[in-house]
Short mmCIF file of C-alpha atoms and ligand atoms in Angstrom, two decimals:
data_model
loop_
_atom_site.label_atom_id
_atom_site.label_comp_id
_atom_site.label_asym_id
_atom_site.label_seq_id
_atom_site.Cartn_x
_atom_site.Cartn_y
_atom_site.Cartn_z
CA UNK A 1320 -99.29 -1.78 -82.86
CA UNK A 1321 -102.14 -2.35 -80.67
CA UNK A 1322 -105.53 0.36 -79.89
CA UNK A 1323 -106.72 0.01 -76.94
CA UNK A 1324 -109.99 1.93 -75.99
CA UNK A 1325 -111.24 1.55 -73.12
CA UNK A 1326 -115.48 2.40 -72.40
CA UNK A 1327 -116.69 2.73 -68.72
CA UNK A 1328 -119.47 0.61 -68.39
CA UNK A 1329 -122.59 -0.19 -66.24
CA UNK A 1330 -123.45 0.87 -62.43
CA UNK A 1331 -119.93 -0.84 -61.20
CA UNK A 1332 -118.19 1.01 -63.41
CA UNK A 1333 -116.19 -1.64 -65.12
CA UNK A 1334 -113.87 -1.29 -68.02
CA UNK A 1335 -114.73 -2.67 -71.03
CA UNK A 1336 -112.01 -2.18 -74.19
CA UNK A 1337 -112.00 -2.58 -77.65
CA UNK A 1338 -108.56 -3.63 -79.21
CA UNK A 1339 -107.62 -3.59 -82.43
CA UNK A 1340 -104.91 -3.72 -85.02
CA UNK A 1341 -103.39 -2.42 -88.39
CA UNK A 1342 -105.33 -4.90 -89.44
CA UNK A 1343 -108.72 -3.37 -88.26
CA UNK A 1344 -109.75 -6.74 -86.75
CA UNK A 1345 -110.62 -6.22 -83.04
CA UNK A 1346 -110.87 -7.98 -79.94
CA UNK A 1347 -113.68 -6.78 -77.22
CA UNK A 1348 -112.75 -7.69 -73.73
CA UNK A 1349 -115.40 -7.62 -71.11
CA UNK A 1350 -118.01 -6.27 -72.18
CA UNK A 1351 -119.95 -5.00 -69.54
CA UNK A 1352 -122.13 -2.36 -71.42
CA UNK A 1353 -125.55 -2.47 -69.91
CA UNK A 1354 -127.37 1.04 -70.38
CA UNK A 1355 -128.40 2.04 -74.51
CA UNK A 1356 -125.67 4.71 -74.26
CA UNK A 1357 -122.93 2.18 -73.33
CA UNK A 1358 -123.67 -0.05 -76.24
CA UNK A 1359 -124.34 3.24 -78.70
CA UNK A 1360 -121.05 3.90 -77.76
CA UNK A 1361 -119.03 1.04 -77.89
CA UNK A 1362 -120.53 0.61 -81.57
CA UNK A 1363 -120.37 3.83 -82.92
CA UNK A 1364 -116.36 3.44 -82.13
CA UNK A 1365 -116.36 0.54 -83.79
CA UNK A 1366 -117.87 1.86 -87.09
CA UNK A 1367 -116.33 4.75 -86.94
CA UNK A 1368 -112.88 3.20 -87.05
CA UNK A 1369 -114.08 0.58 -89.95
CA UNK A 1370 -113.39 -1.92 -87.09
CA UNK A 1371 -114.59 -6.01 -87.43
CA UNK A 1372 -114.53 -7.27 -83.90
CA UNK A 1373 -113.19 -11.42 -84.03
CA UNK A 1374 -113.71 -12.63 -80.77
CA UNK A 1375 -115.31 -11.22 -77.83
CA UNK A 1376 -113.32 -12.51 -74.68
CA UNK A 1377 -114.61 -12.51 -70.50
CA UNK A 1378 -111.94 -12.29 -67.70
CA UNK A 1379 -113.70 -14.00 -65.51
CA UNK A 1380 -117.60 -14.76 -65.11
CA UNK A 1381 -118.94 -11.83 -63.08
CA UNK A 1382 -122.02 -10.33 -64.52
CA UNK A 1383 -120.36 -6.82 -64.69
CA UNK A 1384 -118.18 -8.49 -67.36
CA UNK A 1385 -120.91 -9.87 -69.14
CA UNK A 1386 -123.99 -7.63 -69.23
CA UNK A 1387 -123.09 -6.57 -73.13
CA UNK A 1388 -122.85 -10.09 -74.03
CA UNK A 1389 -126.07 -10.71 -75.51
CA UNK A 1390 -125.83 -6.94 -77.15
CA UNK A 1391 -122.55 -8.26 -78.53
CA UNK A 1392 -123.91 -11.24 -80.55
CA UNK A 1393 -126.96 -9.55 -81.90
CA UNK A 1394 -124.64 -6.61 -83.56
CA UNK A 1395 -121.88 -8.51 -84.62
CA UNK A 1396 -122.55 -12.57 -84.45
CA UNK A 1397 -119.95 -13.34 -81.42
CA UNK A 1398 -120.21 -15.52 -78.25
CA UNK A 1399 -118.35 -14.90 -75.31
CA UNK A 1400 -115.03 -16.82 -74.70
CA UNK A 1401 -114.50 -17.65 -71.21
CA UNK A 1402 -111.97 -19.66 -68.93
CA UNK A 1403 -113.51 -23.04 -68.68
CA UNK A 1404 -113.45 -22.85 -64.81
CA UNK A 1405 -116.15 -20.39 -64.23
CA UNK A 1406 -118.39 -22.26 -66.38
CA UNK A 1407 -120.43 -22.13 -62.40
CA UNK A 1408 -120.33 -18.75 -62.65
CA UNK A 1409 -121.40 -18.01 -66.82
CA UNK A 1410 -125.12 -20.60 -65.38
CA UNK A 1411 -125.52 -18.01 -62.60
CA UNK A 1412 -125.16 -14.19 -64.14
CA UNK A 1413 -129.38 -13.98 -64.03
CA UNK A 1414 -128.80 -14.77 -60.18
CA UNK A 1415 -125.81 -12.43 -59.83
CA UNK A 1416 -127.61 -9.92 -61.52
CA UNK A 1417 -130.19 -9.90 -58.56
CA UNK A 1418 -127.65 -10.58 -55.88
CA UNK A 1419 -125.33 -7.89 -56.75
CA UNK A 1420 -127.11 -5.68 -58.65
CA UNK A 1421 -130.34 -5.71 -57.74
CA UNK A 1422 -131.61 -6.26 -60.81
CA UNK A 1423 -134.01 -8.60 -62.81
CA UNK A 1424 -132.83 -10.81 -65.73
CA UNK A 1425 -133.61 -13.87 -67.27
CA UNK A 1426 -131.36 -16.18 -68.77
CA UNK A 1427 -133.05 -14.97 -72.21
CA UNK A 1428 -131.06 -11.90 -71.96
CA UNK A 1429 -127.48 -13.43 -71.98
CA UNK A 1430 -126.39 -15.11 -75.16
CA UNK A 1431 -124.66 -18.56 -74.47
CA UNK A 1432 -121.22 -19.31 -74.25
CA UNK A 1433 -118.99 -20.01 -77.57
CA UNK A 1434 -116.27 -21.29 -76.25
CA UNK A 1435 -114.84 -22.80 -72.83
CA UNK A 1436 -110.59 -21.64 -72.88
CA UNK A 1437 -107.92 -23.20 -71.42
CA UNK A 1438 -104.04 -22.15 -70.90
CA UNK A 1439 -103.19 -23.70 -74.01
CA UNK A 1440 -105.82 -21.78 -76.01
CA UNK A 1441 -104.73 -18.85 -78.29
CA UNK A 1442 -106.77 -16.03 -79.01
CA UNK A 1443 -106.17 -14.67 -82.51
CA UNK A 1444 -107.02 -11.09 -84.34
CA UNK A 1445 -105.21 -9.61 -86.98
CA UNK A 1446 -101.27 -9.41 -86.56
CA UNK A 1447 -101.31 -10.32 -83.38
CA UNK A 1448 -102.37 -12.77 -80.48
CA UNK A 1449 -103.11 -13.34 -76.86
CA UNK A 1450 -102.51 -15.79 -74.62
CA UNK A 1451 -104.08 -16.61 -71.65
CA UNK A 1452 -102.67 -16.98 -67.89
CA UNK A 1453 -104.62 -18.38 -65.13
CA UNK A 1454 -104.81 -16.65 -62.55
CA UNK A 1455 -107.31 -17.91 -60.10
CA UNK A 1456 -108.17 -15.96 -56.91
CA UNK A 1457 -110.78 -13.35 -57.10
CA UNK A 1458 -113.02 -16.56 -58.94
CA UNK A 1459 -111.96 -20.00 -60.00
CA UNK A 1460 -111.69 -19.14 -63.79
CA UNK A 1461 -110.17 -15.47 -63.60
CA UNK A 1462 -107.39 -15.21 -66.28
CA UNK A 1463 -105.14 -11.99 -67.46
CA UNK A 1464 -104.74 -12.19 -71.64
CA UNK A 1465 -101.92 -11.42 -72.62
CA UNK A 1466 -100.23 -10.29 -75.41
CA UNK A 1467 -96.72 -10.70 -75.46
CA UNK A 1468 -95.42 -9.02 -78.53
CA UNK A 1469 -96.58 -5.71 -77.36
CA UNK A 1470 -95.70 -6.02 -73.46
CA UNK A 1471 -99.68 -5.86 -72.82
CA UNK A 1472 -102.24 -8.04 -70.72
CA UNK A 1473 -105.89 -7.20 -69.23
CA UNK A 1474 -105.81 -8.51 -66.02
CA UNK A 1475 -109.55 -8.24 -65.01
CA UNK A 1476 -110.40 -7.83 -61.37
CA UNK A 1477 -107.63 -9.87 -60.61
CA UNK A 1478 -105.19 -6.96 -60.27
CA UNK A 1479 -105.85 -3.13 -59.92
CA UNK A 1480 -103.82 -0.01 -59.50
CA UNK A 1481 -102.02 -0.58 -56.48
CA UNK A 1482 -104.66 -2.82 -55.31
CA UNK A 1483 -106.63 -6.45 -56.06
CA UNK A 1484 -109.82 -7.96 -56.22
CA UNK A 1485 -112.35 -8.98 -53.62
CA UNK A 1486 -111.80 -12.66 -52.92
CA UNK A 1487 -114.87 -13.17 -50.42
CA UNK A 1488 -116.62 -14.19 -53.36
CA UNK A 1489 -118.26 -17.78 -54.41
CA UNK A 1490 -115.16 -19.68 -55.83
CA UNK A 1491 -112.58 -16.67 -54.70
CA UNK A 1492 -109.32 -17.56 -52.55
CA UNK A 1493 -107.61 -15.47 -51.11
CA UNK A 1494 -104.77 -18.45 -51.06
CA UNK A 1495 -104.89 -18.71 -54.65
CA UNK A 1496 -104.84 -14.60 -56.04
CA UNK A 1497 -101.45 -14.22 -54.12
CA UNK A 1498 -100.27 -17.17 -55.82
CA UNK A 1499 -101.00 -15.95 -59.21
CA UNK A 1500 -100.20 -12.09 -58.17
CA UNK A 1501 -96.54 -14.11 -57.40
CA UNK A 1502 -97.01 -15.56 -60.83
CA UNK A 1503 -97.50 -12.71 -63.04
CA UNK A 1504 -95.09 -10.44 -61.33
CA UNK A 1505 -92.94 -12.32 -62.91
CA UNK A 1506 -93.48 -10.59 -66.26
CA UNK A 1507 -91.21 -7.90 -67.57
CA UNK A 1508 -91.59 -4.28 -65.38
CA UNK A 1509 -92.93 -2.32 -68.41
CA UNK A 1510 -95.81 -5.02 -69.35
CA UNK A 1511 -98.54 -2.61 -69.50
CA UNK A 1512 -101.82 -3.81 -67.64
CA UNK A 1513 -105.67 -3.06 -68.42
CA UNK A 1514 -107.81 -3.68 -65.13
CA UNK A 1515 -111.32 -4.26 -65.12
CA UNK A 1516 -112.14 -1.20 -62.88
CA UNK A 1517 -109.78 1.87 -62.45
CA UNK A 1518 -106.75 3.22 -64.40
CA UNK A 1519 -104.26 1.35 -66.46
CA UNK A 1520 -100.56 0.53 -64.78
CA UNK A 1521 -97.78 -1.38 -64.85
CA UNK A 1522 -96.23 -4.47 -63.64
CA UNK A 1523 -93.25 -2.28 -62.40
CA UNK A 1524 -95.52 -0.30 -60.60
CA UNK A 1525 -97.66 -2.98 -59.03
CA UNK A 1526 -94.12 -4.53 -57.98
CA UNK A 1527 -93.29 -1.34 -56.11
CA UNK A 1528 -96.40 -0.07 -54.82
CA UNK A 1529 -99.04 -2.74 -54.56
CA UNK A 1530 -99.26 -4.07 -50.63
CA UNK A 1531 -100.22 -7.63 -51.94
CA UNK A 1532 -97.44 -8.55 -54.39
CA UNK A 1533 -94.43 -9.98 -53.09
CA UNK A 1534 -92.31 -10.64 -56.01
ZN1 ZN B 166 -115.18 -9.74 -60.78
ZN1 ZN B 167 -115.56 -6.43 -61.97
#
């Protein structure tokens, strides 16, 4: 049985989560945190629960994904696993810091990358494991993980509640997130899905209500 705890994060209000097992391993997915109180947070729940984070995992290469990387390593020794295709965007989260945030960083305050995924990589933790589906669109290298076992998959800013993400930026396609939207609609009704910003919902939901799926 999968925990999934989700923690608000940083001024765009993205969802990071901490999942975890029986086991106590844990995944974290997007981290995000940027303010002290983010990362106090997201630690203290992980202590509390006795949890040992395994891998820390990235949607997709936006920096409101990624500010807690560097926090990440220092506490607990991991590097960010990423989708190989927005290695582009993983060289540039000092510039997207500035260009969407506003705000000043140096590359010094990002840890690098562990690991570059593909399809065919498997992320493992515990009793259980995720696999990863491309789903290009709102940037080259956006992917949902998915585990299949427990009907669940994050699905980043690729899919929302009843919405999707922005696709007007570098490496985003319109063409492409309506091809994987198609894609993953194909998974069961009552897969359970994790955004990166906004409440948690359903495939069966987003097949009903969402204006850009067309199953
Ligand atoms: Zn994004
Ligand atoms: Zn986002």
């Amino acid at each position: 049985m999968l925990k999934i705890h989700p923690f608000v994060c940083n001024m765009i209000q993205e969802n990071c989560y901490v999942v975890s097992d029986e086991t106590r391993e844990a995944v974290i997915i997007d981290c995000g945190a940027f303010y002290e109180s983010e990362k106090k947070a997201i630690q203290e729940y992980i202590e509390q629960n006795e949890l040992r984070p395994v891998h820390l995992l990235a949607t997709h290469g936006h920096i409101d994904h990624n500010f807690g990387n560097k926090f990440v390593h220092d506490t607990w020794g991991l590097k960010v696993e990423v989708h190989a295709s927005d290695e582009k965007l993983m060289n540039s989260l000092p510039m997207q810091a500035k260009a969407i945030c506003g705000i000043e960083m140096q590359p010094s305050d990002f840890s690098p990358v562990g690991k570059y995924l593909c399809e065919e990589d498997v992320v493992k933790f515990g009793n259980h494991q995720f696999t990863l589906l491309e789903t290009p669109g709102h940037s080259p290298g956006s992917v949902f993980f998915y585990c299949k076992e427990e009907n669940v998959a994050f699905s980043g800013d690729t899919l929302f509640r009843n919405s999707i993400g922005r696709t007007d930026l570098p490496g985003g396609s319109m063409f492409l997130i309506i091809q994987s939207l198609r894609m993953v609609s194909q998974l069961p009704d009552n897969t359970k899905l994790y955004p990166g910003h906004g409440e948690p919902t359903t495939i069966g939901n987003e097949v009903a209500n969402n204006p850009y799926i067309d199953r």
